[in-house]
Every structure is written in C-alpha cells, then in structure tokens.
XYZ file of C-alpha atoms in Angstrom:
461
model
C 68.987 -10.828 1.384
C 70.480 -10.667 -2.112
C 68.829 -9.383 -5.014
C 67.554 -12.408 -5.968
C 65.908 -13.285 -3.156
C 64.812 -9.856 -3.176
C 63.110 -10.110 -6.458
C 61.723 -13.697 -5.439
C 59.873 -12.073 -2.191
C 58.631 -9.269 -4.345
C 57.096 -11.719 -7.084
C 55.524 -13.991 -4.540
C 54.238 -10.692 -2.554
C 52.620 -9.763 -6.141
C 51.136 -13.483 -6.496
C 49.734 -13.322 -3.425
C 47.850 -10.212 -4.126
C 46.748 -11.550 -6.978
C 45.676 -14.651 -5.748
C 43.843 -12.846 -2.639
C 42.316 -10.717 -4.908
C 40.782 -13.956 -7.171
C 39.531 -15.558 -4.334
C 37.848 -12.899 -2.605
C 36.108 -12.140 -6.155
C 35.281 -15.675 -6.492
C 33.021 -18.757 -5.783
C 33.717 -20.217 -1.883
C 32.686 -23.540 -2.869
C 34.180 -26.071 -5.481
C 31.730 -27.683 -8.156
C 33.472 -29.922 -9.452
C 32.757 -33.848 -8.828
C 35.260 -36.354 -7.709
C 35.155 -37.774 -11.275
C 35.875 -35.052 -13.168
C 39.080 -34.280 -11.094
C 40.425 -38.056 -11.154
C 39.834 -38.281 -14.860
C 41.973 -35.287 -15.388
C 44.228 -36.172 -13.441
C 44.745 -39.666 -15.310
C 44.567 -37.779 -18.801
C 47.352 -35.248 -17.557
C 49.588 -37.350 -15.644
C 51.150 -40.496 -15.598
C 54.805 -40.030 -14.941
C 55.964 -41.668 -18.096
C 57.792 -38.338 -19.082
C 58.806 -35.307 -18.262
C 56.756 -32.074 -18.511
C 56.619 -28.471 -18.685
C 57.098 -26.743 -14.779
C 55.499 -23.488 -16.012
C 52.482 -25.563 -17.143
C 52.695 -27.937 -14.557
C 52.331 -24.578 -12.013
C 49.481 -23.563 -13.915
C 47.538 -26.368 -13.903
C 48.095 -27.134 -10.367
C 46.765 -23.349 -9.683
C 43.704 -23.896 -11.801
C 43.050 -27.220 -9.768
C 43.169 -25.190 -6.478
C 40.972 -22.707 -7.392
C 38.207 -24.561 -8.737
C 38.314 -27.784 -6.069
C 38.597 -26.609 -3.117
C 36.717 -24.682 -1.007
C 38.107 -21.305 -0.563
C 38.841 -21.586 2.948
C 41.300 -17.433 2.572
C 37.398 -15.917 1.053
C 35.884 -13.058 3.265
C 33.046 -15.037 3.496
C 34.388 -18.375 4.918
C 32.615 -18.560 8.513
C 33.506 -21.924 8.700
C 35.988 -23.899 10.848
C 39.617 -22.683 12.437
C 40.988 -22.462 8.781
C 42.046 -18.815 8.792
C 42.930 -16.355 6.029
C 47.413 -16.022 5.864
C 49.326 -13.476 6.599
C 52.448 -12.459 3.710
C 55.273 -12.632 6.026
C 54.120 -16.329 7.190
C 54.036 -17.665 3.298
C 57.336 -16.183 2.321
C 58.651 -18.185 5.009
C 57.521 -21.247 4.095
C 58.838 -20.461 0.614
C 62.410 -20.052 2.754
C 61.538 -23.143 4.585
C 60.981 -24.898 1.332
C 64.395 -23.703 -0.168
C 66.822 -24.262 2.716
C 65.178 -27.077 4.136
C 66.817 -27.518 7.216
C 66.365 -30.884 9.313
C 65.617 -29.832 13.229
C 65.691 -33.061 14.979
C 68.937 -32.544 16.192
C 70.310 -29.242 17.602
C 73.148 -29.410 15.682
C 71.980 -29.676 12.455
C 70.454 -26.622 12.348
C 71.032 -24.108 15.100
C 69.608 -21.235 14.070
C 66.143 -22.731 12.942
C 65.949 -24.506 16.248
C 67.256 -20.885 18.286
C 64.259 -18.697 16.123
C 61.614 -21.673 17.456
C 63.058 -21.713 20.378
C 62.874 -18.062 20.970
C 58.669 -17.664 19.463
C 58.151 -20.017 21.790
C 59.565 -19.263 24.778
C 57.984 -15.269 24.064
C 54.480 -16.996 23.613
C 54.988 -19.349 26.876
C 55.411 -16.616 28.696
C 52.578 -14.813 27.816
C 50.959 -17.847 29.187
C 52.153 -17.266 32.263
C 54.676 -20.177 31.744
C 58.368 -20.317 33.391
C 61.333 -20.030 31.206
C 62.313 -23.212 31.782
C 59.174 -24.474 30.326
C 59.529 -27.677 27.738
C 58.033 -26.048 24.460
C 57.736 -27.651 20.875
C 56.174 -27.028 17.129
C 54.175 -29.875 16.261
C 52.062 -30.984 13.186
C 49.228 -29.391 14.785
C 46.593 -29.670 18.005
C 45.954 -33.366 17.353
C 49.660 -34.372 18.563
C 50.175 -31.464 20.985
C 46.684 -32.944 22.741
C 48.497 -36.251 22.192
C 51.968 -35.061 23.575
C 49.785 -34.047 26.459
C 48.662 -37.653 27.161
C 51.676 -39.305 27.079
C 52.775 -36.288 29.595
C 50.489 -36.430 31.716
C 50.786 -40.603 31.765
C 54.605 -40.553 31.963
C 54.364 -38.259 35.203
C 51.386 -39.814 36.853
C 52.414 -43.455 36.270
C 56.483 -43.893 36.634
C 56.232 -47.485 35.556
C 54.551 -46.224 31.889
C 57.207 -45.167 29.898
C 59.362 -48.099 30.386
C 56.514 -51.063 31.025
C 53.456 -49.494 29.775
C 49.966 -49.688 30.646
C 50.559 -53.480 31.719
C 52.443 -52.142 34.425
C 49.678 -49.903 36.034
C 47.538 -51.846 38.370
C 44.190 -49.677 37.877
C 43.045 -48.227 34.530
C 43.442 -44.742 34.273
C 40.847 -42.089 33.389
C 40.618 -38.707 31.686
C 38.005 -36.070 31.772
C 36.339 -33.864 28.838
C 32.703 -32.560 28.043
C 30.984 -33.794 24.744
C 32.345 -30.056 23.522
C 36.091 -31.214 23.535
C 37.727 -31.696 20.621
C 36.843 -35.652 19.547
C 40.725 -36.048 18.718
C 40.808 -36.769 22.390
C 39.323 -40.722 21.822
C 41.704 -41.148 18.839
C 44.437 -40.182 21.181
C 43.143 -42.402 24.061
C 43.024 -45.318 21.239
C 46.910 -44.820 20.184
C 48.336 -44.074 23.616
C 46.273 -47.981 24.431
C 44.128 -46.513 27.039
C 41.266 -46.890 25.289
C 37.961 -45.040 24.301
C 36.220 -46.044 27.530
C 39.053 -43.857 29.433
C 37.243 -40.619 28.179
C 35.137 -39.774 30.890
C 32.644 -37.272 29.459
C 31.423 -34.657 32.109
C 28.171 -32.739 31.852
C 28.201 -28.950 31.116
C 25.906 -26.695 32.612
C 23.749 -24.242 30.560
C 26.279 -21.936 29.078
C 28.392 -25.548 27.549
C 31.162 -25.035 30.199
C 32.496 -28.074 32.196
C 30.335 -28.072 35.212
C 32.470 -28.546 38.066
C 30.241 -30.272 40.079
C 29.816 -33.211 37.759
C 33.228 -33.432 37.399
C 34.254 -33.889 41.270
C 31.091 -36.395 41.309
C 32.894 -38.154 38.426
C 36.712 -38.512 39.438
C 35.710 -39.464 43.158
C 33.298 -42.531 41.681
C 35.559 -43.413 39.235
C 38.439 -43.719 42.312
C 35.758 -45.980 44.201
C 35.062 -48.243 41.213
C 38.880 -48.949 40.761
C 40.113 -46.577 38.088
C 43.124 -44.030 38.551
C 41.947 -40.761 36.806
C 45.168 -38.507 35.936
C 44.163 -35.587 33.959
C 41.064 -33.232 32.950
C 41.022 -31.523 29.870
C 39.421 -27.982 29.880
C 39.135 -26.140 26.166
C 39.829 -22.593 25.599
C 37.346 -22.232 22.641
C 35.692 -25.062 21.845
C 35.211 -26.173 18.266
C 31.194 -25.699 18.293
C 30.609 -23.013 20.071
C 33.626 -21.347 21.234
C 33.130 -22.108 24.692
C 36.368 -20.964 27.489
C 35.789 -23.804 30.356
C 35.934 -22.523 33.930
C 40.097 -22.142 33.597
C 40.741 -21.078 37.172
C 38.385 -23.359 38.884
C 40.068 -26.368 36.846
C 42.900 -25.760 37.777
C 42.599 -25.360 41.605
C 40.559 -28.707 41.347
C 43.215 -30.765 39.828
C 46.002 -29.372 41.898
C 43.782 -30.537 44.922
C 43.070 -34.073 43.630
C 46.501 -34.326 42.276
C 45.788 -34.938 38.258
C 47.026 -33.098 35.668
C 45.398 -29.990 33.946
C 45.556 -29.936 30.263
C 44.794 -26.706 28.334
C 43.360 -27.442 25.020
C 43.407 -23.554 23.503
C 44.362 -24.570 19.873
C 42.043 -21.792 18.759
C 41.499 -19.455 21.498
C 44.952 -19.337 22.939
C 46.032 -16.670 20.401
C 43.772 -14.360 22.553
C 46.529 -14.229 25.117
C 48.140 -11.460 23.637
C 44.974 -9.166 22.871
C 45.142 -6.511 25.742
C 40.622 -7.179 25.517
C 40.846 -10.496 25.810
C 43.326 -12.186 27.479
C 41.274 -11.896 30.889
C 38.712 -14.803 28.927
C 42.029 -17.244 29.516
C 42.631 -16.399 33.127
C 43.802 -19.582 34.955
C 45.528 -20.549 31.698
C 48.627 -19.977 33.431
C 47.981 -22.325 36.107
C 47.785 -25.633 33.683
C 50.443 -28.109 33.681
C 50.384 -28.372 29.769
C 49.055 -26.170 26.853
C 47.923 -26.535 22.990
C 48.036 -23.373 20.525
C 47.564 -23.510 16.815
C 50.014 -20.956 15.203
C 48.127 -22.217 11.989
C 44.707 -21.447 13.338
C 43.600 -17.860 14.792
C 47.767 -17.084 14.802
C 47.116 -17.015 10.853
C 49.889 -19.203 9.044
C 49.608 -21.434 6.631
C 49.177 -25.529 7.972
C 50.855 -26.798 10.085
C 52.040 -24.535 13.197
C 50.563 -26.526 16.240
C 52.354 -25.927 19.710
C 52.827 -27.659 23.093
C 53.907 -26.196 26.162
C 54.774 -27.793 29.316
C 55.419 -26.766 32.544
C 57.557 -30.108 33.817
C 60.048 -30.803 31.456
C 61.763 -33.615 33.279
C 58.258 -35.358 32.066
C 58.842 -34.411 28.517
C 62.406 -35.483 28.765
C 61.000 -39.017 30.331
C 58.120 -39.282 28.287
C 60.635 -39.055 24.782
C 63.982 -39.698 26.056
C 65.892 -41.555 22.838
C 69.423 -42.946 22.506
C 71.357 -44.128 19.384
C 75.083 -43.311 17.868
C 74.079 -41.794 14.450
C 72.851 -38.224 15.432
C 74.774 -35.406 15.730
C 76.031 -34.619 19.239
C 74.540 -31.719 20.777
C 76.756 -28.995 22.128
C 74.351 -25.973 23.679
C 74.865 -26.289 26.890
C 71.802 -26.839 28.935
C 69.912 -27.827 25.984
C 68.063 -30.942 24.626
C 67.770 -31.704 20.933
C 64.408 -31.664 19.778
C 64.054 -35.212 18.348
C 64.526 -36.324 22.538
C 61.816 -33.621 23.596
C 59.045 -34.397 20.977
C 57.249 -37.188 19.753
C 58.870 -36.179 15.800
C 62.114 -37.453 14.415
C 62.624 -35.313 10.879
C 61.290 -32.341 11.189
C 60.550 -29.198 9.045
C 61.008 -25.853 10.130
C 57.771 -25.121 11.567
C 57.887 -22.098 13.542
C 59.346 -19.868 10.664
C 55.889 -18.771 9.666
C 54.842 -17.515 13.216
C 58.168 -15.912 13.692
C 58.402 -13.934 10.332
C 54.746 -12.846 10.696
C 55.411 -11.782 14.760
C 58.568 -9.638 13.307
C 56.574 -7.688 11.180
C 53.423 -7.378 12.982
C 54.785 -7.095 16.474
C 52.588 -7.797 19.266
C 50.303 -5.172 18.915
C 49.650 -5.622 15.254
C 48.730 -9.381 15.870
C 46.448 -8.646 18.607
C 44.759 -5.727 16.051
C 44.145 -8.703 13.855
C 42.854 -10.680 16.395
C 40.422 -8.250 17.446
C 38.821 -7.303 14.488
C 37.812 -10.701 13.680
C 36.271 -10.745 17.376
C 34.621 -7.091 16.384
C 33.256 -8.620 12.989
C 32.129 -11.510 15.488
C 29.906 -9.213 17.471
C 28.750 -7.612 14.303
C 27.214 -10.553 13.449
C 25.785 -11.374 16.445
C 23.739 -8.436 16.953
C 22.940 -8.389 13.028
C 21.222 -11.209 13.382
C 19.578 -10.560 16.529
C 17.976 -7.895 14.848
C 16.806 -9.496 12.030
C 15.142 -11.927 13.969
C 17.592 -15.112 14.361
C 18.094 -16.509 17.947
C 21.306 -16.730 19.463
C 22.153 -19.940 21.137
C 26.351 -19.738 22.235
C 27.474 -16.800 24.867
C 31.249 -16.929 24.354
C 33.619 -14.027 23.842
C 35.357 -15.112 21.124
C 33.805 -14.981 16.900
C 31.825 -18.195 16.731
C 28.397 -17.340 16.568
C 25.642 -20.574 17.130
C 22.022 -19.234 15.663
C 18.783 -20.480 14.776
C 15.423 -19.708 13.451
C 12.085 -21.073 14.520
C 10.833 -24.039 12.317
C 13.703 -23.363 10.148
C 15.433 -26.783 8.097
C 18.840 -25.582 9.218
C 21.134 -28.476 7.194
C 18.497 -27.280 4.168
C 18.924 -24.101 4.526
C 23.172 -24.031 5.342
C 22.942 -26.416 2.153
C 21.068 -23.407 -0.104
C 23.559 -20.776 1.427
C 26.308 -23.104 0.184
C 24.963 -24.284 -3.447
C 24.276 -20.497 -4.053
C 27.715 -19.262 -3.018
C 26.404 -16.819 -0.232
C 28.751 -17.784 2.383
C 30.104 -20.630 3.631
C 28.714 -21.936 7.114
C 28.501 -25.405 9.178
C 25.972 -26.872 11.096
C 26.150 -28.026 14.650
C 24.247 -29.825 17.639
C 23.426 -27.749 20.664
C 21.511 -29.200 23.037
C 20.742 -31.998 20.628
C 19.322 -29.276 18.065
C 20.625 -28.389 15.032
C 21.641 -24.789 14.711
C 23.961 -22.862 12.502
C 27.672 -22.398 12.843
C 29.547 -19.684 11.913
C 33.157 -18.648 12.819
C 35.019 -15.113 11.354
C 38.470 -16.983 10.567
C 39.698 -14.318 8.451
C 41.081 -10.776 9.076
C 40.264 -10.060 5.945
C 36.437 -10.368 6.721
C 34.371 -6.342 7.118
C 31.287 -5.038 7.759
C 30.333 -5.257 4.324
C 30.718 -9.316 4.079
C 28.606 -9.481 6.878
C 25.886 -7.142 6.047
C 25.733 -8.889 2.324
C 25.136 -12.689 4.352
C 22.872 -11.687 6.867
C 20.845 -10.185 4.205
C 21.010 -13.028 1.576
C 19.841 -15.052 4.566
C 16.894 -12.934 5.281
C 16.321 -13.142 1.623
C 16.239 -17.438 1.767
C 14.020 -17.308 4.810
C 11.316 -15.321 3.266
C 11.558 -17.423 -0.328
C 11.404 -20.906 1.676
C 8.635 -19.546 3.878
C-alpha cells in the first residue's frame, strides 16, 4: 500500500476502536421516536445546497448511535447480526474506493479471482468438489432463492425456457414451521406459490422428523403434485436447531428430489475442529446457504450459495447480449451468467481480508468462544432457576420461567437497557430468545444479565 492508504487504514483502525469502545459503554437500544428523527431530518436536509462533509459525517454518526439499536454491544443476544471484525471493514472501505463492477469476468479479474478463491476454500470445507458452482449474494434470502430456481431448473427441463405452465403437476417443497419464513416469499416470486411449502412436523427436539416427511412426499405424489426438493436448516433462526443432515440427504437421493442446505448461520461451524461433526451430511446436499455477514462476522451483505451441479446454475441463469465484455479465462463463466445479479459489488472482500489475517484457526477461535459464552449462559441460568427449552449445540439459548409474562418481562430488560433479547414460540409458548452474536461478548456480560434478570423476577413477583 502507499502511505496514504497506510495512514487511511490506521485512522479507520483508530475510529473503529473508538467507536467499539462507545458502543460497548453505551445504551443497546435507541429512544428516540420516529418523529423526532424525520423532523430532523427535514430541518437539516433538503438538498437545496451544498453542505459541510465534516459535519455532514458527524451528524450522520450521531444519528447512528442514538437510533439504532446497537446490534456490535456485548450485550446484543439478539438475532444473526454479529459484532465485525477490522480487517472485514477496511475492506469495504477498499470496496467503496475502487469500486469494481463483477458481473463480467473481465471487468475485474482480480476481485472476481479473490471470490473465487474464498469460495472455492469454504466449498471445500463443505465437502464440495472443485468444480462446484459458487457465488456471493446479497445474503441467505437469494442464496435460498438461487436454490429454488436450481433445484426447479434441474428437476423440470421445460422450466427455464416455458415455466411453470409447462409442468403438468404442481410441484412441492418441504420445510418445518422452524425454517426460515423467506422460504414462502421465495415460493411467491419463483410463481409456485405459498401452498407449495409443505410444512413437515418436527419431533420433540424441533428437528424435521423423518417420518412425517416420507408420509408427506409419498401423499403428495398420490394427490397429483411433483415434490422436488426438502429443505433441512443448519441452525434454525429460533432455536438453533441442526435437522437430521445425513438422514436428509440419503432420503432425497432415494426419492430423487433435491437437498437444500439452509446453514446461513450455522454453516460457519464447518471450520471449528468442535463442531463441524454438528454439520455431518452437509456434504452430501446438492446446494448450500452461508452468511459470511452472519456468524463469519462482516459487515452486511456477504451471503453465499454453493452448488454441486453447475450445468443447473449455468441453465437456470444462462444470459446472452453483445454489450458485455467478452470473457477470456478459459474454463470460466462470468458471474452475471452464473447468478441471479447483474451489477455487482465486491462482496467477498470482507470475508477474504478477515480469513487472511485470522487464518483458519483464528476464525474458528472466534467461533468457539461465542459457542463457550453460549454454554455459559445456559448453565447460568439453569442454576438460577430458568428452564431450558432448545438442546442445540450451537449459542442460541430458548428459556423460560414459570408464570413468568415473558414479552413483559423481555420488554423491561429492553426499556432498562439490560440486554437486548427476543421472544419466540416453542411449542406454541412464548419463551425467551437469546443468541451470543458477538465475539466480543465474556463472562462478565453474561454474569451482569443473568443477574439483572434475577433482579426483575423478584421485583415483578
């Protein structure tokens, strides 16, 4: 680098400290009202002339900090929204500045080469081949989507071309009610509708039974429909639940349909030497989502999709036209022919810069203390007389508290700045939902909630 961009990494390194340091100081919850930000907003700006950057920058900052909730604190348990690592911001700020287009090959080489390459390292910790069709997306929404349209293109050859008018049965796709609900947005967009979801049951640990399932995809077959993929989680949102990987798989290889492997969150436990064995069977799936921008610790968005067949992908996107560059790697594909994007930022910077300087083994340090500071919790708790409710490997803890007003009480912790946490239904109760999302999360954070929460139990009681 030259000393300029020297000096610009060393001042951002210094804001970021700074900024970390604020936060983690600081309130986790905004209280401002929507009014109060729109009417500054209309007293501050209205574009009729030009104003000050340094204030501009300022303001902006203040506007951050006080209305939004903090989702970098040590004492966010709340949803995939991680703390970020350094190396991953200063390479957005790189992104930012270069701003290189990757739709086509050509256009940018080396930005597509360094995704190419993360990729292609993390698809083979998957078990993947190196041949395998791999992509940054905007995150797990369209790599579940990319899925679909997969999965469709291969199962149905008259799809891409004719659509679902040409298929002469509906088709069907499988979930539990613990799958991500992007799934029935996707099934709206792709036009096979929200009735395609099939939802199976889940026994009593909230894994896909496989029972139900088979019960489901041989009715469905006898009342006319064509089902064509199941989708198993790696961590679902709730509860952090790892379906029965292995046993999907080896079902939908025997009824021919395709195995999806939604791990937005939990696939970054592939490269964690303790947990990895959780995703066994992971390696089996036809098609795979991971969430650089989720437990991988970059900033939004980092989504990925992997794919085992990419003469689907190739089908499913295949584009033609006489303005983009050609491409001249031989072998290759350029991206905007392989992905369901056109213009495209460079994504994968942020996971690549922040692999380089943690290597493997740093990441999966990372990784495992926020599954450590998960287990503290769980047997804090359990000790101070909360129940329980999830059994999953990975930091998402599901708890509850006889004749406790859980959205009350998760509404006090909030108001009061304690911590923040979310609610969720298990088994049609509420309980309490907390996730450790940061790496910057210790013993101490955890020690200070659980007893603030003791503390609101005894005052409400």
């Amino acid at each position: 680098m030259t000393v300029t961009e020297n000096m610009l990494f060393d001042a951002v390194r210094s804001a970021l400290e700074r900024v970390e340091s604020e936060i983690a100081s600081g309130p986790i919850v905004p209280s401002v009202t929507p009014g109060e930000i729109r009417a500054h907003l209309k007293s501050c700006y209205d574009f009729s002339k030009p104003g000050d950057l340094d204030a501009i920058g300022a303001d902006v900052q203040r506007m951050l900090r006080s209305g939004n909730v903090q989702v970098t604190h040590p004492r966010y348990f709340g949803l995939f929204n991680p703390s970020v690592t350094t190396p991953a911001v200063l390479a957005d700020l790189l992104v930012a500045m270069y701003n290189p287009q990757l739709a086509a090959w050509r256009t940018a080489p080396a930005a597509n080469e360094v995704e190419r390459h993360t990729l292609l390292w993390l698809a083979a910790k998957f078990g993947f081949p190196a041949n395998t069709a791999a992509t940054f997306t905007s995150g797990g929404a369209e790599a579940n989507l990319t899925a679909v349209i997969a999965a469709l293109t291969k199962s149905f050859p008259g799809y891409g071309d004719h659509g679902l008018r040409s298929l002469k049965v509906p088709p069907a796709l499988y979930v539990t009610g613990q799958a991500h609900t992007a799934i029935h947005k996707i099934a709206h967009v792709t036009g096979l509708g929200r009735s395609a979801v099939r939802t199976v049951a889940v026994d009593g640990d909230l894994k896909m039974d496989l029972v139900d399932l088979a019960k489901k995809v041989a009715e469905d077959r006898r009342n006319g429909l064509a089902p064509f993929m199941v989708i198993g989680t790696a961590g679902t949102t709730g509860a952090g639940v790892i379906d029965p990987l292995p046993e999907l798989a080896a079902f939908c290889q025997a009824e021919s349909l395709w195995f999806h492997a939604d791990a937005a969150w939990g696939g970054a436990a592939i490269i964690s030497p303790r947990l990895r064995s959780y995703l066994a069977g992971i390696e089996a799936a036809d098609s795979i989502t991971c969430d650089a921008h989720k437990w991988f610790s970059v900033p939004m968005g980092a989504g990925m999709f992997f794919c085992r067949h990419p003469e689907a992908i190739a089908e499913a996107f295949r584009a033609n036209n006489t303005f983009m560059p050609g491409h001249i790697d031989e072998g290759g594909a350029d991206p905007y022919t392989m992905s369901l994007q056109w213009s495209r930022r460079f994504m994968g910077l942020k996971f690549f810069f922040a692999l380089a300087q943690f290597g493997e083994s740093g990441y999966a340090n990372l990784i495992e203390h926020q599954t450590r500071m998960g287990q503290v919790l769980r047997e804090s708790l359990v000790r101070e007389g909360w129940r329980v409710i999830n059994k999953t490997p990975l930091p998402v803890v599901c708890f509850t508290r006889y004749r406790l007003d859980i959205p009350k009480f998760v509404a006090s912790l909030v108001e009061h700045q304690i911590v923040w946490m979310s609610t969720v239904q298990i088994d049609d109760a509420p309980a309490i939902r907390a996730c450790i999302t940061s790496y910057r999360t210790q013993e101490a954070d955890i020690a200070d909630v659980v007893q603030q929460m003791n503390r609101f139990v005894k005052d409400a009681a």
